[in-house]
Coordinates of C-alpha atoms and ligand atoms in Angstrom, one line a residue:
M215 CA 20.4 25.6 -16.7
S216 CA 18.9 23.6 -13.7
V217 CA 17.3 24.8 -10.5
S218 CA 17.4 21.4 -8.9
N219 CA 19.8 22.1 -6.0
G220 CA 18.1 22.2 -2.7
R221 CA 16.1 19.5 -1.0
A222 CA 15.2 16.8 -3.5
F223 CA 11.6 15.8 -3.5
L224 CA 10.6 12.2 -3.9
A225 CA 7.1 12.0 -5.4
I226 CA 7.2 8.2 -6.2
P227 CA 4.8 5.7 -4.6
G228 CA 7.4 4.0 -2.5
P229 CA 9.8 4.2 -1.1
T230 CA 8.4 7.5 0.2
T231 CA 10.0 10.4 2.0
V232 CA 11.5 9.3 5.4
P233 CA 11.0 12.0 8.1
D234 CA 14.2 13.3 9.7
E235 CA 12.9 12.1 13.1
V236 CA 12.7 8.6 11.8
L237 CA 16.2 8.8 10.3
R238 CA 17.5 10.1 13.6
A239 CA 15.9 7.3 15.6
M240 CA 17.8 4.8 13.6
H241 CA 21.2 6.5 14.1
R242 CA 22.2 4.6 17.2
P243 CA 24.1 1.5 18.2
A244 CA 22.6 -2.0 18.0
I245 CA 21.1 -3.3 21.3
D246 CA 21.0 -6.7 22.9
L247 CA 18.2 -8.8 21.4
Y248 CA 17.5 -10.6 24.7
S249 CA 17.0 -7.8 27.1
G250 CA 14.4 -5.4 28.5
D251 CA 14.5 -2.5 26.0
H252 CA 14.1 -4.7 23.0
L253 CA 11.3 -6.8 24.5
E254 CA 9.4 -3.6 25.3
L255 CA 10.0 -2.3 21.7
T256 CA 8.6 -5.5 20.2
Q257 CA 5.7 -5.6 22.6
G258 CA 4.7 -2.1 21.7
L259 CA 5.0 -2.6 17.9
L260 CA 3.0 -5.9 18.0
A261 CA 0.3 -4.1 20.0
D262 CA 0.3 -1.0 17.8
M263 CA 0.2 -2.5 14.3
P264 CA -3.2 -4.2 14.8
K265 CA -4.5 -0.7 15.8
L266 CA -3.5 0.6 12.5
F267 CA -5.1 -2.3 10.6
R268 CA -8.1 -1.8 12.9
T269 CA -8.2 -5.4 14.0
T270 CA -8.3 -7.4 17.3
G271 CA -6.3 -10.1 15.5
R272 CA -2.6 -10.5 15.5
A273 CA 0.1 -8.8 13.6
Y274 CA 3.4 -10.3 12.5
I275 CA 6.6 -8.3 11.6
Y276 CA 8.9 -9.6 8.9
A277 CA 12.3 -8.5 7.8
S278 CA 11.2 -8.3 4.1
N279 CA 9.6 -6.1 1.6
G280 CA 6.0 -6.3 0.5
H281 CA 6.6 -9.3 -1.7
G282 CA 7.7 -11.1 1.5
A283 CA 4.4 -10.2 3.2
W284 CA 2.5 -11.6 0.2
E285 CA 4.4 -14.8 0.6
A286 CA 3.9 -14.9 4.4
A287 CA 0.1 -14.4 4.0
L288 CA -0.2 -17.2 1.4
A289 CA 2.2 -19.6 3.2
N290 CA 0.1 -19.6 6.3
V291 CA -3.4 -20.2 4.9
L292 CA -2.9 -22.3 1.7
S293 CA -2.0 -25.8 0.9
R294 CA -0.4 -27.2 -2.3
G295 CA -2.9 -27.3 -5.2
D296 CA -5.4 -24.9 -3.5
K297 CA -7.3 -22.7 -5.9
I298 CA -7.3 -18.9 -5.4
L299 CA -9.1 -16.1 -7.1
T300 CA -7.3 -12.8 -7.8
L301 CA -9.2 -9.6 -8.4
P302 CA -7.1 -7.5 -10.8
S303 CA -7.5 -3.7 -11.1
G304 CA -3.9 -2.9 -12.1
I305 CA -0.9 -5.2 -11.5
F306 CA -0.7 -6.0 -7.9
A307 CA -3.4 -8.6 -7.4
T308 CA -2.0 -10.4 -10.4
G309 CA 1.5 -10.1 -9.0
W310 CA 0.4 -11.6 -5.7
G311 CA -1.4 -14.4 -7.6
D312 CA 1.9 -15.1 -9.5
V313 CA 3.6 -15.6 -6.2
A314 CA 0.9 -18.0 -5.1
E315 CA 1.3 -20.0 -8.3
A316 CA 5.0 -20.2 -7.8
M317 CA 4.4 -21.6 -4.3
G318 CA 2.1 -24.3 -5.6
A319 CA -1.4 -22.8 -5.6
A320 CA -3.6 -22.5 -8.7
A321 CA -4.6 -18.9 -9.5
E322 CA -7.5 -17.8 -11.5
A323 CA -8.1 -14.1 -12.3
L324 CA -11.5 -12.4 -12.3
P325 CA -11.6 -10.4 -15.5
G326 CA -10.9 -6.7 -14.6
D327 CA -9.3 -3.6 -16.2
W328 CA -6.9 -0.8 -15.4
H329 CA -9.4 2.0 -15.4
S330 CA -11.9 0.9 -12.8
P331 CA -12.2 -0.9 -9.5
V332 CA -13.1 -4.5 -9.0
D333 CA -16.7 -5.1 -9.8
P334 CA -18.3 -6.8 -6.7
Q335 CA -21.3 -8.1 -8.8
K336 CA -18.8 -10.0 -11.1
L337 CA -17.2 -11.4 -8.0
E338 CA -20.5 -12.6 -6.6
D339 CA -21.5 -14.2 -9.9
R340 CA -18.2 -16.1 -10.1
L341 CA -18.4 -17.3 -6.5
R342 CA -22.0 -18.5 -6.9
K343 CA -20.7 -20.8 -9.6
D344 CA -18.1 -22.3 -7.2
E345 CA -20.6 -24.7 -5.6
A346 CA -17.9 -27.1 -4.5
G347 CA -16.1 -24.3 -2.6
E348 CA -12.9 -24.9 -4.5
I349 CA -11.7 -21.3 -4.2
K350 CA -9.8 -21.1 -0.9
A351 CA -8.7 -17.4 -0.9
I352 CA -9.5 -14.2 -2.7
L353 CA -6.7 -11.7 -3.3
V354 CA -7.2 -8.0 -3.9
A355 CA -5.2 -4.8 -3.6
Q356 CA -7.1 -2.1 -1.7
V357 CA -5.1 0.5 -3.7
D358 CA -3.4 -0.7 -6.8
T359 CA -0.4 1.5 -7.1
A360 CA 0.0 1.0 -10.8
S361 CA -3.5 2.1 -11.8
S362 CA -4.1 4.3 -8.7
V363 CA -7.6 2.8 -8.2
A364 CA -9.1 2.5 -4.7
N365 CA -11.1 -0.7 -4.4
D366 CA -14.2 -0.9 -2.1
I367 CA -13.2 -3.7 0.3
A368 CA -16.5 -3.5 2.2
A369 CA -18.4 -4.1 -1.1
I370 CA -16.1 -7.0 -2.0
R371 CA -16.8 -8.6 1.4
A372 CA -20.5 -8.0 0.9
A373 CA -20.3 -9.8 -2.5
I374 CA -18.5 -12.8 -0.9
D375 CA -21.2 -13.0 1.8
A376 CA -24.0 -12.6 -0.7
A377 CA -22.7 -15.6 -2.5
G378 CA -22.4 -17.5 0.8
H379 CA -18.8 -18.3 0.0
D380 CA -16.3 -19.4 2.6
A381 CA -13.0 -18.3 0.9
L382 CA -10.7 -16.2 3.0
L383 CA -10.4 -12.5 2.0
L384 CA -6.7 -11.4 1.7
V385 CA -6.1 -7.7 1.2
D386 CA -2.9 -5.9 0.0
A387 CA -2.9 -2.7 2.0
V388 CA 0.6 -1.7 1.1
A389 CA -0.4 1.5 -0.7
S390 CA -3.4 2.2 1.5
L391 CA -2.6 1.7 5.2
A392 CA -2.2 5.0 6.9
T393 CA -3.4 6.9 3.8
M394 CA -7.0 5.7 3.4
P395 CA -9.4 4.1 5.8
C396 CA -8.5 0.4 6.5
E397 CA -11.1 -1.3 8.6
M398 CA -9.9 -4.9 8.8
D399 CA -12.5 -6.2 11.3
A400 CA -15.4 -4.0 10.2
W401 CA -14.9 -5.2 6.6
D402 CA -14.2 -8.8 7.8
V403 CA -10.9 -9.0 6.1
D404 CA -9.1 -12.2 7.1
V405 CA -5.5 -11.3 6.3
A406 CA -4.1 -7.8 5.4
V407 CA -0.5 -7.0 4.4
T408 CA 1.6 -3.9 4.2
G409 CA 5.2 -2.7 3.9
S410 CA 7.2 -0.1 5.8
Q411 CA 8.1 2.1 2.9
K412 CA 4.8 3.7 1.9
G413 CA 2.3 5.2 4.2
L414 CA 4.4 4.1 7.2
M415 CA 7.2 6.5 6.3
T416 CA 9.9 4.0 7.3
P417 CA 12.8 2.8 5.0
P418 CA 12.1 -0.3 3.0
G419 CA 12.8 -3.6 4.6
L420 CA 10.0 -4.3 7.0
S421 CA 6.6 -5.9 6.2
F422 CA 3.5 -6.7 8.2
V423 CA 0.8 -9.2 8.1
A424 CA -2.3 -9.0 10.2
A425 CA -4.5 -12.1 10.6
N426 CA -7.8 -12.7 12.2
D427 CA -8.8 -15.9 14.1
K428 CA -10.3 -17.5 11.0
A429 CA -7.0 -17.1 9.1
R430 CA -5.0 -18.3 12.1
E431 CA -7.2 -21.3 12.4
R432 CA -6.5 -22.2 8.7
R433 CA -2.8 -22.1 9.6
R434 CA -3.4 -24.6 12.4
M435 CA -5.6 -26.9 10.5
N436 CA -4.2 -27.5 7.1
A437 CA -1.9 -24.9 5.6
N438 CA 0.9 -27.1 4.2
L439 CA 2.7 -24.4 2.2
V440 CA 4.1 -22.9 5.3
T441 CA 7.9 -22.7 5.9
R442 CA 9.6 -21.8 9.1
Y443 CA 10.5 -18.2 8.4
W444 CA 6.9 -17.2 7.6
D445 CA 5.2 -19.4 10.1
W446 CA 2.7 -17.6 12.4
T447 CA 2.7 -20.5 14.9
F448 CA 6.4 -20.3 15.4
R449 CA 6.2 -16.5 15.8
D450 CA 3.5 -16.9 18.4
G451 CA 6.1 -18.7 20.5
N452 CA 7.2 -17.1 23.8
E453 CA 10.9 -16.5 23.1
H454 CA 11.7 -13.0 21.8
Y455 CA 13.8 -14.2 18.9
M456 CA 10.9 -16.2 17.7
K457 CA 8.9 -13.0 17.0
Y458 CA 11.4 -12.4 14.1
C459 CA 12.5 -15.9 13.6
G460 CA 16.1 -14.8 14.3
T461 CA 17.8 -11.5 14.9
P462 CA 15.4 -8.6 14.8
P463 CA 15.9 -5.9 12.1
E464 CA 16.6 -3.5 15.0
H465 CA 17.3 -0.2 13.3
L466 CA 14.3 -0.5 11.1
L467 CA 12.3 -1.2 14.2
F468 CA 13.7 2.0 15.9
G469 CA 12.6 4.0 12.9
L470 CA 9.2 2.3 12.8
R471 CA 8.6 3.1 16.5
T472 CA 9.1 6.8 15.8
A473 CA 7.0 6.7 12.6
L474 CA 4.1 5.1 14.5
D475 CA 4.5 7.7 17.3
M476 CA 4.2 10.4 14.7
I477 CA 1.1 8.8 13.1
F478 CA -0.6 8.3 16.5
S479 CA 0.3 11.8 17.7
E480 CA -1.2 13.3 14.5
G481 CA -4.1 10.9 14.9
V482 CA -4.9 8.2 12.3
A483 CA -8.1 9.9 11.3
N484 CA -6.2 13.2 10.7
V485 CA -3.5 11.4 8.8
I486 CA -6.1 9.9 6.5
E487 CA -7.9 13.3 6.2
R488 CA -4.5 15.0 5.3
H489 CA -4.1 12.5 2.5
R490 CA -7.6 13.1 1.2
I491 CA -7.1 16.9 1.2
L492 CA -3.7 16.7 -0.6
A493 CA -5.0 14.1 -3.1
D494 CA -8.0 16.4 -3.8
A495 CA -5.5 19.2 -4.5
V496 CA -3.5 17.0 -6.9
R497 CA -6.7 15.9 -8.7
A498 CA -7.9 19.5 -9.0
A499 CA -4.6 20.3 -10.8
V500 CA -4.8 17.3 -13.1
E501 CA -8.5 18.0 -13.8
R502 CA -7.3 21.4 -15.2
W503 CA -4.4 19.9 -17.2
V504 CA -6.5 17.3 -18.9
E505 CA -8.5 20.0 -20.6
G506 CA -5.6 20.3 -23.1
G507 CA -6.2 16.7 -24.4
A508 CA -2.7 15.4 -24.0
L509 CA -3.3 14.0 -20.5
S510 CA -6.0 12.0 -18.8
F511 CA -6.9 10.4 -15.5
N512 CA -6.2 6.7 -15.6
I513 CA -9.2 6.0 -13.3
T514 CA -12.4 7.1 -14.9
D515 CA -14.7 7.4 -11.9
P516 CA -13.5 10.3 -9.6
A517 CA -15.0 8.4 -6.6
C518 CA -12.6 5.5 -7.2
R519 CA -9.3 7.4 -7.3
A520 CA -6.8 6.6 -4.5
N521 CA -5.7 9.2 -2.0
S522 CA -2.1 8.0 -2.0
V523 CA -1.1 8.1 -5.7
T524 CA -2.5 9.5 -9.0
T525 CA -1.8 7.8 -12.3
V526 CA -1.9 10.2 -15.3
R527 CA -2.1 8.8 -18.8
T528 CA -0.2 10.6 -21.6
N529 CA -2.1 10.5 -24.9
G530 CA 0.2 10.1 -27.8
F531 CA 3.5 11.2 -26.2
N532 CA 6.1 9.5 -24.0
P533 CA 6.2 11.0 -20.5
K534 CA 10.0 10.5 -20.2
A535 CA 10.9 14.0 -21.2
L536 CA 8.5 15.4 -18.6
L537 CA 9.9 13.1 -15.8
D538 CA 13.5 14.0 -16.8
Y539 CA 12.6 17.7 -16.7
A540 CA 11.1 17.4 -13.3
R541 CA 14.0 15.5 -11.9
E542 CA 17.0 17.0 -13.6
K543 CA 15.9 20.6 -14.0
C544 CA 13.7 21.0 -10.9
G545 CA 14.7 18.3 -8.3
V546 CA 11.3 16.4 -8.2
T547 CA 11.3 12.7 -8.9
L548 CA 7.9 11.5 -10.2
G549 CA 6.8 7.9 -10.6
I550 CA 7.1 6.1 -13.9
G551 CA 4.2 4.1 -15.3
I552 CA 4.6 0.4 -14.4
G553 CA 3.2 -2.9 -15.7
G554 CA 3.5 -2.0 -19.4
T555 CA 2.5 1.7 -19.1
E556 CA 6.1 3.0 -19.0
D557 CA 5.6 4.9 -22.2
T558 CA 2.0 6.0 -21.7
A559 CA 1.7 7.1 -18.0
F560 CA 3.4 8.7 -15.1
R561 CA 2.4 8.7 -11.4
I562 CA 2.3 11.5 -8.8
A563 CA 2.6 10.0 -5.3
H564 CA 1.1 11.8 -2.4
M565 CA 1.7 9.3 0.3
G566 CA 3.2 9.2 3.8
H567 CA 5.3 12.2 5.0
V568 CA 3.7 14.8 2.7
N569 CA 2.4 18.3 3.3
A570 CA 1.0 21.2 1.3
P571 CA 4.3 22.7 0.1
M572 CA 5.6 19.3 -1.0
V573 CA 2.4 18.7 -3.1
L574 CA 2.1 22.3 -4.4
G575 CA 5.8 22.2 -5.2
T576 CA 5.5 19.0 -7.1
L577 CA 2.4 20.2 -9.0
G578 CA 4.2 23.5 -9.8
V579 CA 7.1 21.6 -11.3
I580 CA 4.9 19.4 -13.4
E581 CA 3.1 22.5 -14.7
A582 CA 6.4 24.2 -15.5
G583 CA 7.5 21.1 -17.3
L584 CA 4.3 20.9 -19.3
K585 CA 4.9 24.5 -20.4
A586 CA 8.6 24.2 -21.0
L587 CA 8.0 21.1 -23.2
D588 CA 5.1 22.5 -25.0
I589 CA 2.8 19.8 -23.9
P590 CA -0.8 20.9 -24.5
H591 CA -2.6 21.4 -21.1
G592 CA -5.3 23.4 -19.5
K593 CA -3.8 26.3 -17.7
G594 CA -4.2 27.0 -14.0
G595 CA -3.6 23.6 -12.5
V596 CA -1.7 24.8 -9.6
E597 CA -4.2 27.6 -9.0
A598 CA -7.0 25.0 -9.0
A599 CA -5.0 23.0 -6.4
I600 CA -4.6 26.1 -4.3
D601 CA -8.4 26.7 -4.5
S602 CA -9.0 23.2 -3.4
L603 CA -6.6 23.4 -0.5
S604 CA -7.9 26.8 0.6
Q605 CA -11.4 25.5 0.7
A606 CA -10.5 22.4 2.7
V607 CA -8.1 24.0 5.1
K608 CA -9.7 26.9 7.0
P609 CA -7.9 29.3 9.3
Ligands
PLP288 C1 4.7 -1.4 -3.4 C2 3.6 -2.3 -3.4 C3 3.8 -3.7 -3.3 C4 5.2 -4.4 -3.3 O1 6.0 -4.0 -2.2 P1 7.6 -4.4 -2.3 O2 8.1 -3.8 -1.1 O3 8.1 -3.6 -3.5 O4 7.7 -5.8 -2.5 C5 2.8 -4.5 -3.2 N1 1.5 -4.1 -3.3 C6 1.3 -2.8 -3.5 C7 -0.1 -2.3 -3.6 C8 2.3 -1.9 -3.6 O5 2.1 -0.6 -3.7

């Protein structure tokens, strides 16, 4: 027996649920790429993306996924042989560093682990040793979607400044933009990247890079890794086709326009607060379940858990049966563990177009699965989530 028919829930950390409004906005004919409507669309998007990143710098839009944005950021600020420092706290900073290596940079990783955020003191100590200033860029994920840690970017910037180091700070905000505060200018982030398919509620296929003046100056002075498609200077050109280095990904842009309108009409601060409240409800449920001993939070310190995704470790059992139960029997697709945790973790995404019934429904299905599969767990997880919600959301 299965009760999965009905609207399927996608509780994976990207691609996330695309709102019907966004899908509808894409359901239209292509338009001329040289005329008024399209120019206006582009102008609006290029003006609005920096508002989301909270920067007075520029934003660039690429027809690519997040990996493309990684490459775009690196290509514009690095030269062959440049040394970079990655700050691992899961898999994504390392993945970004691998891309840099493949492009001709030399990557070093600051030792880190999967259960805690980047340690700013360790970073400061490492940078103080780099007296020759060999490290040209520092790469970190604000939220690492594998471990579900939330890194403190302001503290990381403070560590760089305390060491008096001149490296650029490059931040992967793919799983944090429009889900947690992202203060590019206030935190003095030089380059930030994101993708369309997570907090931005748009289908996969667009990515964004925001760059401040210091980063754009690097591009002009000496970045010799750059190729035409990623090149900011070319994209700063006046012709409309230059903004995309060719035909714009029109339908994704139609969808993005509607998604941004939805985010701005809710209010960015409210969007972030909604994510916090829903994440608190998820954490309240998991807190209860872990009492049974078979599950645990991947991130040890409650203050360092992301508001967009929660990674749950399974102690001594493979989560596959639980994920299969949720999907096949109940219609909820949960995230698998990634980066070597496929057999020891699963992930609950609460990112983008999510509300209380989606989160409560997902938690209810997980709890039903824990019961049906006889996985030891503390009872009352959903009730704890309801308590948390009812305290946060008042009449
Ligand atoms: C999803 C994700 C990426 C990669 O994005 P793709 O679109 O899959 O290339 C990079 N960084 C983080 C933190 C992510 O969550």
